[in-house]
Short mmCIF file of C-alpha atoms in Angstrom, two decimals:
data_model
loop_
_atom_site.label_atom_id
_atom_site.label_comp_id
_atom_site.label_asym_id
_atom_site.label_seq_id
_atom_site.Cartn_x
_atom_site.Cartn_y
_atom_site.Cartn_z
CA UNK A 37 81.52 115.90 211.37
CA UNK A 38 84.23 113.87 212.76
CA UNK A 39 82.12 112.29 215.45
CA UNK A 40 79.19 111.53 212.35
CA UNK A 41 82.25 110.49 210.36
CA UNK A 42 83.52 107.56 213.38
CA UNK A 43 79.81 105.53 213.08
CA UNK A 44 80.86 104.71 209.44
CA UNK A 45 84.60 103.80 210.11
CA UNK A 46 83.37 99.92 209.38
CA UNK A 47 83.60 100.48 206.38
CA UNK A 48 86.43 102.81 206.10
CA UNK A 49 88.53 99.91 204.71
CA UNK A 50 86.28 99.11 201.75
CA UNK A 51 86.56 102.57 200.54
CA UNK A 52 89.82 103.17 201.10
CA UNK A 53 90.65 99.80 199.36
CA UNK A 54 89.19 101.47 196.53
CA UNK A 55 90.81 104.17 195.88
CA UNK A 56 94.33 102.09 196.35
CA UNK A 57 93.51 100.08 193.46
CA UNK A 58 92.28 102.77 191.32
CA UNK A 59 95.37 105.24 192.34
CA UNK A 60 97.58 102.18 191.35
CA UNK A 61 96.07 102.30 187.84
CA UNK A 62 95.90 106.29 187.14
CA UNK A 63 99.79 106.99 189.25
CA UNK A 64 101.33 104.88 186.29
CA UNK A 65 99.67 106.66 183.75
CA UNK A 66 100.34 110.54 185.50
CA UNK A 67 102.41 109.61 188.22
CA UNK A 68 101.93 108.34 192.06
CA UNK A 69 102.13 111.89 193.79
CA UNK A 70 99.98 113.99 191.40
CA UNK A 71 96.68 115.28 191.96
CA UNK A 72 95.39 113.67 188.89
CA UNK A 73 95.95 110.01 190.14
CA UNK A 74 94.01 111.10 193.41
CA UNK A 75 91.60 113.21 191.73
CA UNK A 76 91.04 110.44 189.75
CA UNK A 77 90.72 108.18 192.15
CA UNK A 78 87.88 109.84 193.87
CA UNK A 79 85.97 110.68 190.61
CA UNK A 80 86.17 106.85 189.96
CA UNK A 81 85.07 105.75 193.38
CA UNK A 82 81.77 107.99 193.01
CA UNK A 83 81.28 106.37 189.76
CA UNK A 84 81.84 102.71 190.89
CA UNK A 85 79.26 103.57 193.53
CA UNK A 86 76.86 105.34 191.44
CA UNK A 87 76.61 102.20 188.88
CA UNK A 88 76.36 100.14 192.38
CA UNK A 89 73.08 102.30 192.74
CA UNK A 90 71.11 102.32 189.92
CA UNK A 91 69.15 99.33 190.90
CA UNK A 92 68.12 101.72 193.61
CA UNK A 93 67.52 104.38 191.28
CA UNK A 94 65.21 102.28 188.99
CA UNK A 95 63.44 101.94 192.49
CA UNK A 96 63.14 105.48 192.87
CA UNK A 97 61.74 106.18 189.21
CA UNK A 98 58.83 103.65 189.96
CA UNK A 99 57.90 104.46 193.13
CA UNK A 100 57.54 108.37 191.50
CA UNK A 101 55.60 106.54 189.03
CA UNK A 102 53.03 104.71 191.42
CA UNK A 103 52.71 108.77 193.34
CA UNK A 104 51.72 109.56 189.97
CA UNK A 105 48.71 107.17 189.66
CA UNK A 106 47.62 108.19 192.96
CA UNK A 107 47.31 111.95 191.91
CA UNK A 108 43.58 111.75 191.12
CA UNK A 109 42.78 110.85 194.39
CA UNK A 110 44.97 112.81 195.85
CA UNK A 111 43.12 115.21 194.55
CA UNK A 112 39.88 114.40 195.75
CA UNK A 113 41.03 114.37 199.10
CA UNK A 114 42.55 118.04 198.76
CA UNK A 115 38.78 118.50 197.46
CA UNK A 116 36.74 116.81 200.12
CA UNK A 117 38.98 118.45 203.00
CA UNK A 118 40.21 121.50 201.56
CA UNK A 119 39.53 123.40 205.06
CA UNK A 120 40.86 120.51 207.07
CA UNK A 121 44.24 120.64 206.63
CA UNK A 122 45.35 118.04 209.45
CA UNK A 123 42.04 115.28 208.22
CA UNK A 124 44.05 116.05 204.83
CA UNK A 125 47.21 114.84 205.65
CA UNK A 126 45.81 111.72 207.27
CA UNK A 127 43.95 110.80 204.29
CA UNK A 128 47.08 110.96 202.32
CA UNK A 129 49.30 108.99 205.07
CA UNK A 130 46.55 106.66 204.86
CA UNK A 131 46.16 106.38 200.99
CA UNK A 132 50.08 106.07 200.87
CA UNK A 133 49.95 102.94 203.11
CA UNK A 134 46.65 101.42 200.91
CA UNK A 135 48.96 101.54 197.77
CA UNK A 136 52.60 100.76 199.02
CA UNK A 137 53.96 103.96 198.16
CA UNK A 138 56.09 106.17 200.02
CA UNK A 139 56.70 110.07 199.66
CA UNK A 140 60.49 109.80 201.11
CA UNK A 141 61.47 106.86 198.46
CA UNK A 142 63.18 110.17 196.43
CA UNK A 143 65.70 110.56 199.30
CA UNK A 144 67.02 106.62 199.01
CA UNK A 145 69.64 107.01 196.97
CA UNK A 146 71.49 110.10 199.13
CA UNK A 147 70.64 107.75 201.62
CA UNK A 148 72.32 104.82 200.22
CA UNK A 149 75.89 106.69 199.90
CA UNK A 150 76.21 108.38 202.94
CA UNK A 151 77.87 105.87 204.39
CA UNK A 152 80.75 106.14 201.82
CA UNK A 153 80.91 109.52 201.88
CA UNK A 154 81.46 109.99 205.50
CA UNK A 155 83.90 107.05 204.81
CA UNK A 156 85.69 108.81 202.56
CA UNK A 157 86.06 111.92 204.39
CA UNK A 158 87.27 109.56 207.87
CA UNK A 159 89.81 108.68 204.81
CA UNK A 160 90.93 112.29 204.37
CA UNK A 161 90.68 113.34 207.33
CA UNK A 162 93.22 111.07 208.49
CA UNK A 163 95.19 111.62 205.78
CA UNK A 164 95.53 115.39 206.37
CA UNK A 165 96.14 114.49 210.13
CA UNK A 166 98.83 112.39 208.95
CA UNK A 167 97.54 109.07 210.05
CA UNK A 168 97.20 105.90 208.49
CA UNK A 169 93.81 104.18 208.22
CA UNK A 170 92.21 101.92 206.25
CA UNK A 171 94.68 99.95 203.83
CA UNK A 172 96.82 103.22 202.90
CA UNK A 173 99.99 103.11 204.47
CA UNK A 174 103.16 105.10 205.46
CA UNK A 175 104.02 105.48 202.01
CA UNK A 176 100.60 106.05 200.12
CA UNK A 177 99.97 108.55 202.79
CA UNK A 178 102.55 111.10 202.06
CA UNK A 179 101.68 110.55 198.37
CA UNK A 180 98.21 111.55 199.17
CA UNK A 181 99.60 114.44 201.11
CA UNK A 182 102.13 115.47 198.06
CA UNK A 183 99.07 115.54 195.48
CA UNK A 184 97.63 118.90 194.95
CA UNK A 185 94.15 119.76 192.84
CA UNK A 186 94.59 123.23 191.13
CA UNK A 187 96.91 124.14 193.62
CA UNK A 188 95.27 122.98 196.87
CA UNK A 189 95.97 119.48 198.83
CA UNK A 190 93.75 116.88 198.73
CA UNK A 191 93.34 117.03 202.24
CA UNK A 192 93.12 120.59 202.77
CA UNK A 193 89.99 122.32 203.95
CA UNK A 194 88.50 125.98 203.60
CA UNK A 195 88.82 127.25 207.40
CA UNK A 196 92.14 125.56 207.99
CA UNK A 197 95.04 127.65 209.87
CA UNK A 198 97.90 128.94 207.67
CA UNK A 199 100.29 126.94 209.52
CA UNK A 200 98.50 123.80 208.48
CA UNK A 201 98.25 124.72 204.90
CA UNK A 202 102.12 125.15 204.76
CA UNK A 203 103.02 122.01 206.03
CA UNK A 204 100.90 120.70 203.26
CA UNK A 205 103.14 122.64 200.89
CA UNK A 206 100.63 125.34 199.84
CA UNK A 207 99.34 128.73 200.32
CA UNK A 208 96.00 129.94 202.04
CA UNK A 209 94.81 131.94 199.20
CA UNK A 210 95.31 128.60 196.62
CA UNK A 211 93.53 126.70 199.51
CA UNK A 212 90.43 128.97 200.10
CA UNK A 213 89.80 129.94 195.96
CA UNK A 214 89.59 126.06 195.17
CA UNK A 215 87.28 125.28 197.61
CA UNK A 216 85.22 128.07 197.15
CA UNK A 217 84.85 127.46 193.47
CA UNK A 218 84.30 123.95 194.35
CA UNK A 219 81.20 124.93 196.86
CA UNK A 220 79.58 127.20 194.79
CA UNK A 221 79.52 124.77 192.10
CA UNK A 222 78.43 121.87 194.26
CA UNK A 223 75.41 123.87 195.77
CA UNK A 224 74.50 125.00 192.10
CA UNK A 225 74.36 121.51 190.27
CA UNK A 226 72.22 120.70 193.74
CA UNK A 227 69.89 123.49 192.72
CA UNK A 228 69.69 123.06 189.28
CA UNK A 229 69.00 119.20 190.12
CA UNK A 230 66.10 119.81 192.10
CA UNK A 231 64.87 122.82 190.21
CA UNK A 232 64.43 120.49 186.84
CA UNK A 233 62.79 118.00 188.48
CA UNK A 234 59.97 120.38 190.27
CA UNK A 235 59.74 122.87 186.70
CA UNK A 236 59.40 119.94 184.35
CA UNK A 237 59.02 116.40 185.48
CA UNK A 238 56.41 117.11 188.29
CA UNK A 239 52.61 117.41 187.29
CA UNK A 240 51.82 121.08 188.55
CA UNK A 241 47.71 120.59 188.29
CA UNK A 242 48.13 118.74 191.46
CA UNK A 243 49.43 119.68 195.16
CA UNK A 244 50.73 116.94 197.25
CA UNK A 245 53.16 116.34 200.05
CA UNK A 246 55.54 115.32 198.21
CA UNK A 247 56.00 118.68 196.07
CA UNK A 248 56.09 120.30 198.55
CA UNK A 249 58.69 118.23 199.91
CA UNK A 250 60.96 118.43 197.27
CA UNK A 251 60.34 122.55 197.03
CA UNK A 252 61.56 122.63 200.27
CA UNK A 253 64.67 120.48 199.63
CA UNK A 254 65.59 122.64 196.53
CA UNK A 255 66.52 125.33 198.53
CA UNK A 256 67.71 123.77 201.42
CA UNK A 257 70.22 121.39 200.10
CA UNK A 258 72.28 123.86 198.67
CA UNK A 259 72.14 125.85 201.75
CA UNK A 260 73.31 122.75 203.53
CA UNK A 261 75.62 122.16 201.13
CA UNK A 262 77.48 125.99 201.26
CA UNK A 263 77.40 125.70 205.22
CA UNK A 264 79.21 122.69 205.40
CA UNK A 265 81.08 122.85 202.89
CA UNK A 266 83.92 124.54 204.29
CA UNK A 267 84.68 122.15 206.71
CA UNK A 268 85.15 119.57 203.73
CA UNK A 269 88.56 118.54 202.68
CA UNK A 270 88.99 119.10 198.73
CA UNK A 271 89.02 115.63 198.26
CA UNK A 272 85.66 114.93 199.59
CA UNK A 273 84.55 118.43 197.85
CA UNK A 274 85.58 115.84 194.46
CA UNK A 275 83.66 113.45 195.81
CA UNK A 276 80.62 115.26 196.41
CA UNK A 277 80.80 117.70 193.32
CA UNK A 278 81.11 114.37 190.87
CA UNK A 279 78.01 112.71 192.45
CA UNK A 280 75.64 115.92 192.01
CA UNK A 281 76.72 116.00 188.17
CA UNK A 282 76.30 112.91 187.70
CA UNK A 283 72.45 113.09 189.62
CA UNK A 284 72.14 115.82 187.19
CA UNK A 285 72.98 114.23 184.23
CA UNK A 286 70.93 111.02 185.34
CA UNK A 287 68.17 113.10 186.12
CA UNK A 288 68.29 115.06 182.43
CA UNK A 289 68.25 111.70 180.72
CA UNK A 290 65.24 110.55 182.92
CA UNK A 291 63.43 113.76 182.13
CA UNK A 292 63.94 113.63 178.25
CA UNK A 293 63.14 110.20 177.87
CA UNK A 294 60.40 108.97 180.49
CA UNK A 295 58.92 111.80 181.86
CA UNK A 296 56.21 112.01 184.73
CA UNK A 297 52.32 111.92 183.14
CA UNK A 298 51.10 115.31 182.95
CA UNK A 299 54.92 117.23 183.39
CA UNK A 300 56.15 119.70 180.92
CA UNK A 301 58.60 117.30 180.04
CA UNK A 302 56.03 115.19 178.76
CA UNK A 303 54.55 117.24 176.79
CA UNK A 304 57.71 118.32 175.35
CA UNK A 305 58.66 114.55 174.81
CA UNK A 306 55.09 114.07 173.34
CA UNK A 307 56.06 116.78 170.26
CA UNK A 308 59.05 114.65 169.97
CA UNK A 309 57.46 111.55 169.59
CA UNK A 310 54.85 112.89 167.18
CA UNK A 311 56.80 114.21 164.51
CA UNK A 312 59.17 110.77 164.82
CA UNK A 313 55.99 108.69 164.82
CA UNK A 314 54.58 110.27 161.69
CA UNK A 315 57.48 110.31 159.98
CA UNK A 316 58.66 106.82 159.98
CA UNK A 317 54.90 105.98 160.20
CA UNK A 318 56.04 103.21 163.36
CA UNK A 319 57.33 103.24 167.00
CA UNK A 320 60.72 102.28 167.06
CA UNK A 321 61.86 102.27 170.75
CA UNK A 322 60.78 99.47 173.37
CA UNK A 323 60.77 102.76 175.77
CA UNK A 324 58.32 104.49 173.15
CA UNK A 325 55.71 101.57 172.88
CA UNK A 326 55.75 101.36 176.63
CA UNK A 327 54.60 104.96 176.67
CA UNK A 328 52.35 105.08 173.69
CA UNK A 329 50.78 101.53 175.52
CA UNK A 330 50.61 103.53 178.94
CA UNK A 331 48.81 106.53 176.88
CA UNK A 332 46.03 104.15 174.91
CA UNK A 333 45.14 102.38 178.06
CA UNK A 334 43.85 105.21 179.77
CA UNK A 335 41.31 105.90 177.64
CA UNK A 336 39.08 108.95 178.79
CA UNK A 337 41.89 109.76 181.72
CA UNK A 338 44.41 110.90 178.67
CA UNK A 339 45.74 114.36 179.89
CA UNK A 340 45.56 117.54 177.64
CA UNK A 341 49.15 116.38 176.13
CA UNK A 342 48.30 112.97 175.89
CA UNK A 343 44.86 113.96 173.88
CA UNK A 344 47.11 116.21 171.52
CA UNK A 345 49.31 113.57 170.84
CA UNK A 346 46.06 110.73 169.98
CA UNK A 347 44.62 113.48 167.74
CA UNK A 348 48.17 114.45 165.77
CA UNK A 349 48.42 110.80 165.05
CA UNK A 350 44.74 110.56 164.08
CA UNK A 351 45.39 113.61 161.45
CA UNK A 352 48.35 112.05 160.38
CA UNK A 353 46.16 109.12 159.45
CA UNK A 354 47.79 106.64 162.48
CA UNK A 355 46.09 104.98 164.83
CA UNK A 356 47.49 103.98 168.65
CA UNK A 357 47.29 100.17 169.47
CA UNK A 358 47.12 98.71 172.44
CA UNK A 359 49.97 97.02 172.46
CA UNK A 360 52.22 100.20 171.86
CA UNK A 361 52.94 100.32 168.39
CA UNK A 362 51.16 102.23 165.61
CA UNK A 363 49.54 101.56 162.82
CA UNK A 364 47.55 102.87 159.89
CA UNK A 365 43.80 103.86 160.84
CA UNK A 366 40.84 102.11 159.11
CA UNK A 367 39.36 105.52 158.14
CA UNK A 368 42.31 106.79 155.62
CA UNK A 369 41.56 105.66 151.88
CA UNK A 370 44.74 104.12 150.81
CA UNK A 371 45.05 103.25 146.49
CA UNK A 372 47.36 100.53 145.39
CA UNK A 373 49.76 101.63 142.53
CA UNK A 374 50.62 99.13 140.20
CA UNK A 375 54.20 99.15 141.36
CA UNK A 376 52.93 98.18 145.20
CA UNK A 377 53.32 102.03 146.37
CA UNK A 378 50.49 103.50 148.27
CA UNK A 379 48.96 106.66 146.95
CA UNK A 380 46.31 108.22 149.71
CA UNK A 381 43.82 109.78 148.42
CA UNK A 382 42.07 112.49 149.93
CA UNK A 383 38.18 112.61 151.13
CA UNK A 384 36.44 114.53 148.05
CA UNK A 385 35.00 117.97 149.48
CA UNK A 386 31.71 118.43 149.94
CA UNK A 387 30.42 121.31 147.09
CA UNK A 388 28.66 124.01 148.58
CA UNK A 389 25.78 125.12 145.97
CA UNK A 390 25.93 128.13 144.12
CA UNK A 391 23.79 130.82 144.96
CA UNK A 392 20.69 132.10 143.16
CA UNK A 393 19.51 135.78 142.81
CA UNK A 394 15.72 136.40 143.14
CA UNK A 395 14.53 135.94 139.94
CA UNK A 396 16.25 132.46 139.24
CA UNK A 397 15.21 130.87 142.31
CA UNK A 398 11.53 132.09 140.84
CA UNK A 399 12.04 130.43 137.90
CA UNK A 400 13.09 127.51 139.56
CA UNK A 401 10.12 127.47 141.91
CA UNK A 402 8.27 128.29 138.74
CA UNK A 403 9.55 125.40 136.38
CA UNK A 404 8.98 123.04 139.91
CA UNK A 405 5.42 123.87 140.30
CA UNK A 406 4.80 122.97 136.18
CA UNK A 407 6.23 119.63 136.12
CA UNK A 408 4.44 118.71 139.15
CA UNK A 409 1.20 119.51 137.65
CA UNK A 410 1.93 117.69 134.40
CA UNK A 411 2.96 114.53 136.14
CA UNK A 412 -0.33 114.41 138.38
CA UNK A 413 -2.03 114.92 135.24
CA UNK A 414 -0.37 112.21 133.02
CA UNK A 415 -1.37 109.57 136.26
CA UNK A 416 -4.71 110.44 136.39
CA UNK A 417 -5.26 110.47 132.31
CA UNK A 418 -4.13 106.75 132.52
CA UNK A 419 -6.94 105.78 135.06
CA UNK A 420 -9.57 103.62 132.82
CA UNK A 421 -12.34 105.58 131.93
CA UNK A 422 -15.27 103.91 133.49
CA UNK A 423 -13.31 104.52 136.37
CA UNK A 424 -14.49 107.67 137.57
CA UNK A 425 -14.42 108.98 140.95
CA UNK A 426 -17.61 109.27 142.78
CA UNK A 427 -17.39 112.79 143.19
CA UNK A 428 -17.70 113.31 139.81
CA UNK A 429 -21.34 111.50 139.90
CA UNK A 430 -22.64 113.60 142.66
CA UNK A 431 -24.23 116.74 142.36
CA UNK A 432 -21.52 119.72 142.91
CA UNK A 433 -22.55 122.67 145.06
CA UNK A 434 -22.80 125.81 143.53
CA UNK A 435 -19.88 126.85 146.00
CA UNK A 436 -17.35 124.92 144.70
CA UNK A 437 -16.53 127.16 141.92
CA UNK A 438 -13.38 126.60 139.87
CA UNK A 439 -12.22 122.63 141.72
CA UNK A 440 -15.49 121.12 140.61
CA UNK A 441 -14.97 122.01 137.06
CA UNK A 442 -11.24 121.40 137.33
CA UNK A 443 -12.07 118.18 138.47
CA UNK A 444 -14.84 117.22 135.82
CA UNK A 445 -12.21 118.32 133.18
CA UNK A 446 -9.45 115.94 134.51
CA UNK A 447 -12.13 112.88 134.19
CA UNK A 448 -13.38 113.63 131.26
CA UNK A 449 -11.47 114.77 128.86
CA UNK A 450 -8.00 112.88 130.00
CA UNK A 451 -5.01 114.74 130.07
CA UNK A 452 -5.39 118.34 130.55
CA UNK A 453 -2.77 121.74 130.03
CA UNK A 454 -2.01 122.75 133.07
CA UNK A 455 -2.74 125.71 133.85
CA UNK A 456 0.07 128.35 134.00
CA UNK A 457 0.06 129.66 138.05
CA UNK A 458 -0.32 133.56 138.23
CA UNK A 459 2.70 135.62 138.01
CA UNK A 460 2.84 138.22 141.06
#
């Protein structure tokens, strides 16, 4: 560690200029020598750092965000060469490099402050060997070495000797329960970080690389993190304990309000935004419309969330725009009061008829069949009367029967009774 620790030493002075100024703000407020100032010290060098990276972090979110666009084909190609595992993986290098994204852009911003945290712990390090470096002096350096966190010296480590403990002015077992606490707490937020992201901001109907990638680093992390831990000093234990909660707080933020396309979080975030949207009956948030105009623009492509949240809003008598915000839909029957309120009225319901027994869907039939037969009458009574059809004229046969005189009647005499059909 000390060897990895000398190839950042350039900028040892930076960082250690830092923490002077900020341990000249906090040792007036709790005193020069206390742990607090230090502690504090540290704490507000990881969060001067972490501001310094969120231009990196916005980075990282997008770059996620392009992986997820390419998740359709990327599942094709798991498709097309399911039994080809190594033609698999070269289709995805390739389709990585035809879209500008990369897999590893997650890692950038551990990446980015490793330098200061190997910087930082050149900065203890000397301090606990009782060395100046950097900007801190004779005097700041046996302040650092009087400050103690919970008991145990900022400079103090896990596997040191006894003998080196007590010429920092504390005991072994003070040493060795701090830093222990301190580990297990710094592996956990790293597991908890990593588990949230893969259990609810990562869209599971998909297997790529990249999950797999980050599976792997959710358990290995901490690992890495226990191992080494206990060569640490406790001040860099600070360091590195402050920066995982506040990845994990980042992260939670992220999660809750711009989570990955088809993610639990999204679908979560998309109950949200339903019940705000049809409350208010508007999207207030920039953030929203950009999500709302994301949803609308992919059409047919909408995932099973995304479709849930279009038909909520549809019931609710809203309509998606493309431009993000939402508006009533053509198709809801809105009524102007007289004092310019809106009173929606409701589709009427279409009536189902009543049913009929037997006998009054025979009368019905019956009653049917009557006016029919007086109506053909009445048109053919008002037919002139020199008019007459040339059947009439001609000879009937004698096997016509019943129609021929029917029909003789109807010409002759003009409007006839019907006759009454047959009762079975």
């Amino acid at each position: 560690m000390d060897t990895i620790a000398s190839f950042f030493s350039f900028i040892t002075t930076p960082v250690s200029w830092v923490i002077v100024q900020f341990h000249t703000v906090y040792g007036a407020i709790f005193g020069p020598d206390t742990g607090w100032a230090w502690g504090l010290s540290i704490v507000s060098l990881v969060i001067l750092i972490r501001i310094c990276l969120i231009p990196l972090f916005v980075k990282q979110i997008k770059a996620t965000r392009a992986m997820q666009t390419l998740q359709p084909e990327m599942k094709k190609i798991q498709e097309r060469y399911k039994n080809d595992k190594q033609r698999q993986s070269e289709e995805m290098m390739k389709l990585y490099k035809e879209s500008g994204t990369n897999p590893l852009s997650s890692c950038l911003p551990i990446l980015a402050q490793s330098p200061f945290f190997f910087a930082l712990y050149h900065v203890l390090n000397g301090i606990a060997s009782g060395k100046t470096i950097g900007v801190i002096n004779t005097s700041l350096l046996e302040s650092a070495r009087k400050a103690h966190i919970f008991g145990a010296p900022l400079a103090a480590k896990f596997k040191d000797s006894a003998d080196t403990i007590a010429a920092l002015h504390a005991s072994v077992t003070d040493v060795r329960v701090v830093t222990a606490i301190m580990i297990i707490l710094m592996s956990a937020s790293q597991f908890y970080t990593q588990r949230q992201l893969m259990t609810k901001n990562v869209d599971t109907t998909v297997k790529t690389p990249f999950m797999q990638q980050q599976k792997m680093l959710m358990y290995v992390f901490p690992i890495m993190f226990a191992v080494f831990g206990i060569n640490f000093p406790v001040g860099v234990l600070v360091y590195w304990l402050t920066t995982n909660v506040w990845t994990m707080g980042q992260q939670m933020y992220v999660i809750r309000n711009n989570p990955n396309p088809g993610s639990k979080a999204q679908a979560s975030y998309l109950e949200r935004l339903t019940k705000h949207v049809t409350h208010h009956g508007k999207v207030r948030r920039r953030s929203e419309r950009t999500i709302v105009k994301a949803i609308v623009a992919k059409g047919r492509d909408r995932n099973e969330a995304e479709r849930k949240f279009i038909n909520a809003l549809s019931k609710a008598g809203l309509a998606a725009q493309a431009d993000g915000s939402v508006v009533k839909s053509e198709a809801q029957a809105v009524a102007e009061t007289e004092d310019g309120t809106a009173a929606t009225t409701a589709p009427a319901r279409r009536q189902q008829p009543k049913r009929q027994s037997k006998a009054q869907r025979h009368q019905s039939g019956t009653k049917t069949s009557d006016d029919a037969t007086a109506t053909t009458s009445l048109e053919k009574s008002d037919e002139p009367q020199d008019a007459k059809p040339a059947a009439a004229k001609q000879p009937q046969k004698s096997g016509s029967g019943t129609r021929s005189k029917a029909q003789s009647g109807q010409s002759k005499g003009g409007p006839q009774r019907p006759k009454s059909p047959s009762k079975k």
